[in-house]
GROMACS .gro file of C-alpha atoms in nm:
model
   93
    1MET     CA    1  -2.860  -1.008  -1.820
    2PHE     CA    2  -2.881  -0.709  -2.055
    3HIS     CA    3  -2.795  -0.474  -1.766
    4LEU     CA    4  -2.463  -0.656  -1.729
    5LEU     CA    5  -2.397  -0.553  -2.090
    6GLY     CA    6  -2.476  -0.189  -2.009
    7ILE     CA    7  -2.812  -0.190  -2.190
    8ILE     CA    8  -3.125  -0.016  -2.060
    9HIS     CA    9  -3.458  -0.142  -2.196
   10ARG     CA   10  -3.650   0.180  -2.104
   11ASP     CA   11  -3.997   0.039  -2.178
   12LEU     CA   12  -4.062  -0.255  -1.946
   13LYS     CA   13  -4.436  -0.320  -1.926
   14PRO     CA   14  -4.658  -0.630  -1.931
   15GLU     CA   15  -4.694  -0.617  -2.309
   16ASN     CA   16  -4.318  -0.660  -2.342
   17MET     CA   17  -4.294  -0.961  -2.111
   18LEU     CA   18  -4.342  -1.295  -2.288
   19ILE     CA   19  -4.351  -1.649  -2.153
   20SER     CA   20  -4.216  -1.928  -2.371
   21GLU     CA   21  -4.371  -2.274  -2.407
   22ASP     CA   22  -4.126  -2.403  -2.145
   23PHE     CA   23  -4.225  -2.117  -1.909
   24GLN     CA   24  -3.914  -1.905  -1.950
   25LEU     CA   25  -3.961  -1.531  -1.920
   26LYS     CA   26  -3.854  -1.339  -2.229
   27ILE     CA   27  -3.824  -0.962  -2.251
   28ALA     CA   28  -3.926  -0.822  -2.590
   29ASP     CA   29  -3.919  -0.490  -2.774
   30PHE     CA   30  -3.577  -0.339  -2.727
   31GLY     CA   31  -3.665  -0.081  -2.994
   32ILE     CA   32  -3.598   0.214  -2.765
   33GLY     CA   33  -3.335   0.041  -2.557
   34CYS     CA   34  -2.989   0.191  -2.550
   35GLU     CA   35  -2.643   0.143  -2.414
   36GLU     CA   36  -2.637   0.325  -2.082
   37ALA     CA   37  -2.320   0.513  -2.176
   38TYR     CA   38  -2.478   0.648  -2.497
   39CYS     CA   39  -2.843   0.708  -2.407
   40ASP     CA   40  -2.974   1.051  -2.499
   41PHE     CA   41  -3.180   1.108  -2.187
   42PHE     CA   42  -3.326   1.441  -2.295
   43ALA     CA   43  -3.392   1.410  -2.670
   44ASP     CA   44  -3.699   1.191  -2.670
   45ASP     CA   45  -3.975   1.040  -2.458
   46PRO     CA   46  -3.887   0.674  -2.442
   47GLY     CA   47  -4.132   0.431  -2.301
   48THR     CA   48  -4.493   0.435  -2.192
   49TYR     CA   49  -4.575   0.702  -1.934
   50ARG     CA   50  -4.770   0.476  -1.701
   51TRP     CA   51  -4.467   0.246  -1.672
   52MET     CA   52  -4.193   0.512  -1.669
   53ALA     CA   53  -3.979   0.591  -1.368
   54PRO     CA   54  -4.027   0.945  -1.232
   55GLU     CA   55  -3.679   1.055  -1.340
   56MET     CA   56  -3.762   0.966  -1.701
   57ILE     CA   57  -4.085   1.166  -1.693
   58LYS     CA   58  -3.903   1.462  -1.538
   59ARG     CA   59  -3.629   1.434  -1.802
   60LYS     CA   60  -3.354   1.391  -1.546
   61SER     CA   61  -3.054   1.168  -1.601
   62TYR     CA   62  -3.116   0.801  -1.526
   63GLY     CA   63  -2.964   0.457  -1.551
   64TRP     CA   64  -3.059   0.091  -1.548
   65LYS     CA   65  -3.264   0.133  -1.230
   66VAL     CA   66  -3.551   0.269  -1.441
   67ASP     CA   67  -3.597  -0.090  -1.562
   68VAL     CA   68  -3.613  -0.211  -1.202
   69TYR     CA   69  -3.887   0.047  -1.139
   70GLY     CA   70  -4.082  -0.076  -1.443
   71PHE     CA   71  -4.046  -0.437  -1.332
   72GLY     CA   72  -4.174  -0.338  -0.988
   73LEU     CA   73  -4.487  -0.194  -1.148
   74ILE     CA   74  -4.536  -0.517  -1.342
   75LEU     CA   75  -4.516  -0.712  -1.015
   76TRP     CA   76  -4.767  -0.468  -0.861
   77GLU     CA   77  -5.015  -0.546  -1.139
   78MET     CA   78  -4.958  -0.921  -1.105
   79VAL     CA   79  -5.007  -0.925  -0.728
   80ALA     CA   80  -5.274  -0.656  -0.683
   81GLY     CA   81  -5.463  -0.725  -1.004
   82THR     CA   82  -5.485  -0.352  -1.078
   83ILE     CA   83  -5.293  -0.131  -1.315
   84PRO     CA   84  -5.065   0.101  -1.118
   85TYR     CA   85  -5.137   0.471  -1.163
   86LYS     CA   86  -5.432   0.387  -1.388
   87ASP     CA   87  -5.571   0.739  -1.369
   88ILE     CA   88  -5.241   0.923  -1.404
   89LYS     CA   89  -5.248   1.245  -1.601
   90ILE     CA   90  -4.913   1.361  -1.736
   91ARG     CA   91  -4.848   1.732  -1.775
   92LEU     CA   92  -4.571   1.789  -2.025
   93GLN     CA   93  -4.369   2.105  -1.980
   0.00000   0.00000   0.00000
């Protein structure tokens, strides 16, 4: 729903996915979210590296699809029972 409003979460990960008492999925922690039209893609490192889309890590322009990537990694962990890219080492340039 928030994508329809032009908002990018930028930090989707299991810790930010909550389930209510009536089993509704809630997405939490929009602290680094932004309106897609006004995101400063290059000024900061939003998110958690293990859950970031490659274009975010490489500091390239991006859009709402980075949230789809993060959600895909959450599904990976749910289905496979392993943390994706658990041993990833990030080299910052």
